[in-house]
Amino acid sequence: MKPDERLDQLEQLLADSLQKIDRLIEGQGKIIDLATKTEQRVSKIEQKVDTTAQAVAKLTVSTQKQYEELKVGQEAIMQYLREKLP
């Protein structure tokens, strides 16, 4: 085999290899892009979950306060009724 023929074969192999490498790089870029978008979506979801958790906590505290006020009011009414009824 002549050196020119060998060079032709090597050029084709090198071109194929470089094409595969380019596809791998492009694929890795797509994976990184997808991972970045996924991370951003997860971050937004986490923010919404935190906001929801805070709202539920505030509602729980408010409900507990209202319950305590209601309980105090009921006790006052019961005391009043005990005093007024025979």
N, CA, C and O atoms as a DFTB+ gen file, in Angstrom:
344 C
 N C O
     1  1       0.845      -1.164       0.000
     2  2       0.000       0.000       0.000
     3  2       0.896       1.234       0.000
     4  3       1.875       1.317       0.741
     5  1       0.538       2.169      -0.836
     6  2       1.337       3.392      -0.975
     7  2       1.025       4.347       0.177
     8  3      -0.062       4.286       0.752
     9  1       1.950       5.211       0.514
    10  2       1.721       6.176       1.592
    11  2       0.491       7.063       1.352
    12  3      -0.223       7.408       2.293
    13  1       0.248       7.431       0.072
    14  2      -0.924       8.266      -0.219
    15  2      -2.217       7.524       0.093
    16  3      -3.179       8.114       0.587
    17  1      -2.232       6.225      -0.200
    18  2      -3.428       5.428       0.089
    19  2      -3.658       5.321       1.599
    20  3      -4.789       5.398       2.079
    21  1      -2.556       5.141       2.333
    22  2      -2.673       5.091       3.788
    23  2      -3.188       6.416       4.341
    24  3      -4.029       6.446       5.239
    25  1      -2.675       7.490       3.795
    26  2      -3.104       8.815       4.243
    27  2      -4.589       9.012       3.959
    28  3      -5.307       9.587       4.778
    29  1      -5.053       8.537       2.800
    30  2      -6.482       8.639       2.473
    31  2      -7.326       7.876       3.494
    32  3      -8.378       8.351       3.923
    33  1      -6.856       6.697       3.874
    34  2      -7.586       5.902       4.863
    35  2      -7.588       6.594       6.227
    36  3      -8.613       6.639       6.907
    37  1      -6.439       7.128       6.618
    38  2      -6.342       7.819       7.902
    39  2      -7.218       9.073       7.933
    40  3      -7.839       9.378       8.951
    41  1      -7.263       9.790       6.818
    42  2      -8.087      10.992       6.763
    43  2      -9.565      10.648       6.989
    44  3     -10.277      11.347       7.710
    45  1     -10.008       9.556       6.354
    46  2     -11.398       9.147       6.527
    47  2     -11.682       8.736       7.974
    48  3     -12.708       9.108       8.542
    49  1     -10.765       7.966       8.563
    50  2     -10.932       7.560       9.960
    51  2     -10.932       8.770      10.889
    52  3     -11.736       8.860      11.817
    53  1     -10.025       9.689      10.623
    54  2      -9.940      10.894      11.435
    55  2     -11.213      11.734      11.285
    56  3     -11.724      12.266      12.271
    57  1     -11.717      11.852      10.074
    58  2     -12.945      12.615       9.842
    59  2     -14.118      11.966      10.569
    60  3     -14.929      12.661      11.180
    61  1     -14.213      10.647      10.507
    62  2     -15.287       9.944      11.213
    63  2     -15.176      10.151      12.723
    64  3     -16.171      10.407      13.401
    65  1     -13.961      10.039      13.232
    66  2     -13.742      10.219      14.665
    67  2     -14.106      11.635      15.104
    68  3     -14.765      11.821      16.127
    69  1     -13.679      12.623      14.335
    70  2     -13.984      14.010      14.669
    71  2     -15.491      14.276      14.609
    72  3     -16.027      15.032      15.420
    73  1     -16.163      13.654      13.651
    74  2     -17.612      13.813      13.561
    75  2     -18.295      13.224      14.800
    76  3     -19.226      13.822      15.340
    77  1     -17.838      12.072      15.242
    78  2     -18.396      11.453      16.442
    79  2     -18.121      12.310      17.677
    80  3     -18.988      12.473      18.536
    81  1     -16.926      12.846      17.755
    82  2     -16.568      13.712      18.879
    83  2     -17.461      14.956      18.893
    84  3     -17.934      15.376      19.950
    85  1     -17.689      15.540      17.713
    86  2     -18.571      16.710      17.618
    87  2     -19.982      16.376      18.097
    88  3     -20.603      17.173      18.800
    89  1     -20.489      15.203      17.720
    90  2     -21.825      14.794      18.161
    91  2     -21.861      14.590      19.670
    92  3     -22.837      14.951      20.327
    93  1     -20.789      14.010      20.220
    94  2     -20.725      13.825      21.672
    95  2     -20.717      15.163      22.399
    96  3     -21.395      15.325      23.414
    97  1     -19.960      16.111      21.889
    98  2     -19.901      17.444      22.500
    99  2     -21.265      18.111      22.428
   100  3     -21.715      18.723      23.397
   101  1     -21.922      17.992      21.281
   102  2     -23.260      18.570      21.132
   103  2     -24.241      17.908      22.105
   104  3     -25.066      18.584      22.719
   105  1     -24.146      16.596      22.238
   106  2     -25.013      15.877      23.167
   107  2     -24.770      16.300      24.604
   108  3     -25.717      16.463      25.374
   109  1     -23.513      16.478      24.970
   110  2     -23.199      16.926      26.325
   111  2     -23.737      18.331      26.567
   112  3     -24.204      18.641      27.664
   113  1     -23.673      19.171      25.552
   114  2     -24.226      20.520      25.678
   115  2     -25.721      20.479      25.920
   116  3     -26.245      21.240      26.733
   117  1     -26.415      19.585      25.212
   118  2     -27.859      19.442      25.407
   119  2     -28.167      18.923      26.808
   120  3     -29.122      19.372      27.441
   121  1     -27.369      17.988      27.290
   122  2     -27.567      17.447      28.636
   123  2     -27.364      18.545      29.679
   124  3     -28.143      18.659      30.626
   125  1     -26.328      19.342      29.504
   126  2     -26.069      20.439      30.446
   127  2     -27.203      21.449      30.411
   128  3     -27.633      21.937      31.456
   129  1     -27.694      21.769      29.211
   130  2     -28.812      22.701      29.080
   131  2     -30.053      22.155      29.779
   132  3     -30.736      22.883      30.499
   133  1     -30.341      20.882      29.567
   134  2     -31.498      20.252      30.209
   135  2     -31.344      20.237      31.727
   136  3     -32.300      20.512      32.452
   137  1     -30.150      19.919      32.207
   138  2     -29.906      19.898      33.656
   139  2     -30.083      21.293      34.252
   140  3     -30.637      21.441      35.342
   141  1     -29.617      22.302      33.546
   142  2     -29.754      23.679      34.028
   143  2     -31.224      24.086      34.095
   144  3     -31.668      24.674      35.081
   145  1     -31.978      23.769      33.035
   146  2     -33.405      24.101      33.034
   147  2     -34.137      23.347      34.137
   148  3     -35.019      23.901      34.793
   149  1     -33.773      22.093      34.338
   150  2     -34.395      21.293      35.394
   151  2     -34.103      21.895      36.761
   152  3     -34.995      21.982      37.604
   153  1     -32.870      22.309      36.985
   154  2     -32.487      22.924      38.256
   155  2     -33.284      24.205      38.493
   156  3     -33.712      24.473      39.616
   157  1     -33.481      24.994      37.438
   158  2     -34.253      26.225      37.572
   159  2     -35.708      25.918      37.921
   160  3     -36.315      26.596      38.749
   161  1     -36.256      24.893      37.283
   162  2     -37.644      24.511      37.577
   163  2     -37.771      24.007      39.009
   164  3     -38.723      24.347      39.710
   165  1     -36.817      23.203      39.438
   166  2     -36.834      22.684      40.812
   167  2     -36.733      23.841      41.800
   168  3     -37.414      23.850      42.825
   169  1     -35.889      24.808      41.491
   170  2     -35.735      25.966      42.369
   171  2     -37.051      26.739      42.494
   172  3     -37.426      27.170      43.585
   173  1     -37.745      26.910      41.369
   174  2     -39.034      27.612      41.406
   175  2     -40.057      26.814      42.211
   176  3     -40.830      27.385      42.980
   177  1     -40.059      25.508      42.036
   178  2     -40.986      24.654      42.787
   179  2     -40.675      24.734      44.275
   180  3     -41.587      24.826      45.097
   181  1     -39.387      24.699      44.625
   182  2     -39.000      24.798      46.039
   183  2     -39.467      26.126      46.628
   184  3     -39.925      26.170      47.769
   185  1     -39.354      27.213      45.854
   186  2     -39.812      28.516      46.330
   187  2     -41.315      28.498      46.571
   188  3     -41.794      29.038      47.568
   189  1     -42.058      27.876      45.660
   190  2     -43.516      27.796      45.828
   191  2     -43.874      26.949      47.042
   192  3     -44.806      27.275      47.777
   193  1     -43.136      25.864      47.255
   194  2     -43.388      25.010      48.418
   195  2     -43.098      25.782      49.699
   196  3     -43.866      25.703      50.658
   197  1     -41.995      26.527      49.721
   198  2     -41.667      27.330      50.903
   199  2     -42.754      28.371      51.181
   200  3     -43.161      28.561      52.327
   201  1     -43.217      29.038      50.132
   202  2     -44.270      30.043      50.283
   203  2     -45.545      29.400      50.816
   204  3     -46.202      29.946      51.702
   205  1     -45.883      28.249      50.274
   206  2     -47.081      27.535      50.731
   207  2     -46.937      27.107      52.184
   208  3     -47.875      27.242      52.970
   209  1     -45.774      26.597      52.540
   210  2     -45.539      26.163      53.923
   211  2     -45.655      27.339      54.882
   212  3     -46.218      27.202      55.968
   213  1     -45.129      28.484      54.491
   214  2     -45.229      29.670      55.344
   215  2     -46.693      30.101      55.506
   216  3     -47.122      30.470      56.599
   217  1     -47.445      30.050      54.413
   218  2     -48.860      30.429      54.478
   219  2     -49.635      29.468      55.380
   220  3     -50.483      29.897      56.162
   221  1     -49.347      28.177      55.273
   222  2     -50.019      27.188      56.124
   223  2     -49.647      27.416      57.591
   224  3     -50.498      27.301      58.472
   225  1     -48.399      27.733      57.848
   226  2     -47.968      27.988      59.229
   227  2     -48.686      29.208      59.796
   228  3     -49.155      29.187      60.934
   229  1     -48.768      30.266      59.002
   230  2     -49.485      31.470      59.463
   231  2     -50.957      31.168      59.711
   232  3     -51.534      31.624      60.698
   233  1     -51.552      30.406      58.820
   234  2     -52.964      30.047      58.985
   235  2     -53.168      29.203      60.236
   236  3     -54.153      29.374      60.953
   237  1     -52.232      28.291      60.496
   238  2     -52.319      27.455      61.691
   239  2     -52.254      28.308      62.954
   240  3     -53.048      28.120      63.876
   241  1     -51.318      29.233      62.993
   242  2     -51.176      30.118      64.156
   243  2     -52.441      30.957      64.319
   244  3     -52.952      31.107      65.429
   245  1     -52.942      31.500      63.219
   246  2     -54.161      32.316      63.279
   247  2     -55.342      31.494      63.788
   248  3     -56.122      31.965      64.616
   249  1     -55.467      30.277      63.296
   250  2     -56.561      29.401      63.732
   251  2     -56.434      29.068      65.204
   252  3     -57.436      29.033      65.918
   253  1     -55.225      28.825      65.669
   254  2     -55.016      28.532      67.088
   255  2     -55.391      29.728      67.953
   256  3     -56.011      29.568      69.004
   257  1     -55.017      30.924      67.513
   258  2     -55.379      32.129      68.271
   259  2     -56.894      32.305      68.321
   260  3     -57.463      32.624      69.365
   261  1     -57.531      32.091      67.176
   262  2     -58.985      32.227      67.140
   263  2     -59.646      31.183      68.036
   264  3     -60.634      31.478      68.709
   265  1     -59.120      29.996      68.049
   266  2     -59.666      28.938      68.906
   267  2     -59.530      29.323      70.372
   268  3     -60.466      29.160      71.154
   269  1     -58.363      29.835      70.738
   270  2     -58.148      30.252      72.129
   271  2     -59.107      31.383      72.507
   272  3     -59.662      31.389      73.605
   273  1     -59.299      32.335      71.599
   274  2     -60.225      33.437      71.872
   275  2     -61.653      32.915      72.016
   276  3     -62.401      33.355      72.889
   277  1     -62.012      31.992      71.168
   278  2     -63.336      31.390      71.241
   279  2     -63.521      30.647      72.555
   280  3     -64.575      30.725      73.186
   281  1     -62.488      29.932      72.955
   282  2     -62.540      29.175      74.209
   283  2     -62.714      30.115      75.398
   284  3     -63.510      29.842      76.296
   285  1     -61.978      31.206      75.404
   286  2     -62.094      32.191      76.478
   287  2     -63.495      32.790      76.481
   288  3     -64.099      32.971      77.539
   289  1     -64.012      33.100      75.278
   290  2     -65.360      33.650      75.175
   291  2     -66.408      32.672      75.670
   292  3     -67.349      33.067      76.358
   293  1     -66.258      31.420      75.334
   294  2     -67.206      30.404      75.798
   295  2     -67.157      30.266      77.317
   296  3     -68.195      30.138      77.966
   297  1     -65.966      30.291      77.874
   298  2     -65.834      30.198      79.332
   299  2     -66.491      31.395      80.013
   300  3     -67.127      31.254      81.057
   301  1     -66.331      32.579      79.409
   302  2     -66.951      33.780      79.986
   303  2     -68.466      33.676      79.928
   304  3     -69.157      34.038      80.882
   305  1     -68.982      33.181      78.809
   306  2     -70.441      33.000      78.684
   307  2     -70.929      31.973      79.698
   308  3     -71.950      32.198      80.348
   309  1     -70.242      30.876      79.846
   310  2     -70.639      29.835      80.804
   311  2     -70.615      30.391      82.227
   312  3     -71.518      30.111      83.015
   313  1     -69.612      31.161      82.556
   314  2     -69.522      31.767      83.889
   315  2     -70.695      32.715      84.110
   316  3     -71.316      32.710      85.172
   317  1     -70.987      33.517      83.112
   318  2     -72.110      34.444      83.205
   319  2     -73.423      33.691      83.420
   320  3     -74.235      34.058      84.269
   321  1     -73.613      32.623      82.624
   322  2     -74.845      31.844      82.754
   323  2     -74.941      31.176      84.118
   324  3     -76.036      31.102      84.677
   325  1     -73.844      30.691      84.672
   326  2     -73.851      30.077      85.991
   327  2     -74.279      31.078      87.071
   328  3     -75.004      30.755      88.012
   329  1     -73.800      32.286      86.885
   330  2     -74.109      33.320      87.863
   331  2     -75.565      33.787      87.753
   332  3     -76.181      34.117      88.766
   333  1     -76.115      33.820      86.553
   334  2     -77.461      34.349      86.338
   335  2     -78.568      33.318      86.446
   336  3     -79.700      33.655      86.792
   337  1     -78.257      32.085      86.157
   338  2     -79.284      31.045      86.211
   339  2     -79.284      30.392      87.580
   340  3     -78.237      30.227      88.205
   341  1     -80.502      30.015      88.050
   342  2     -80.598      29.402      89.385
   343  2     -79.990      28.017      89.450
   344  3     -80.000      27.387      90.507
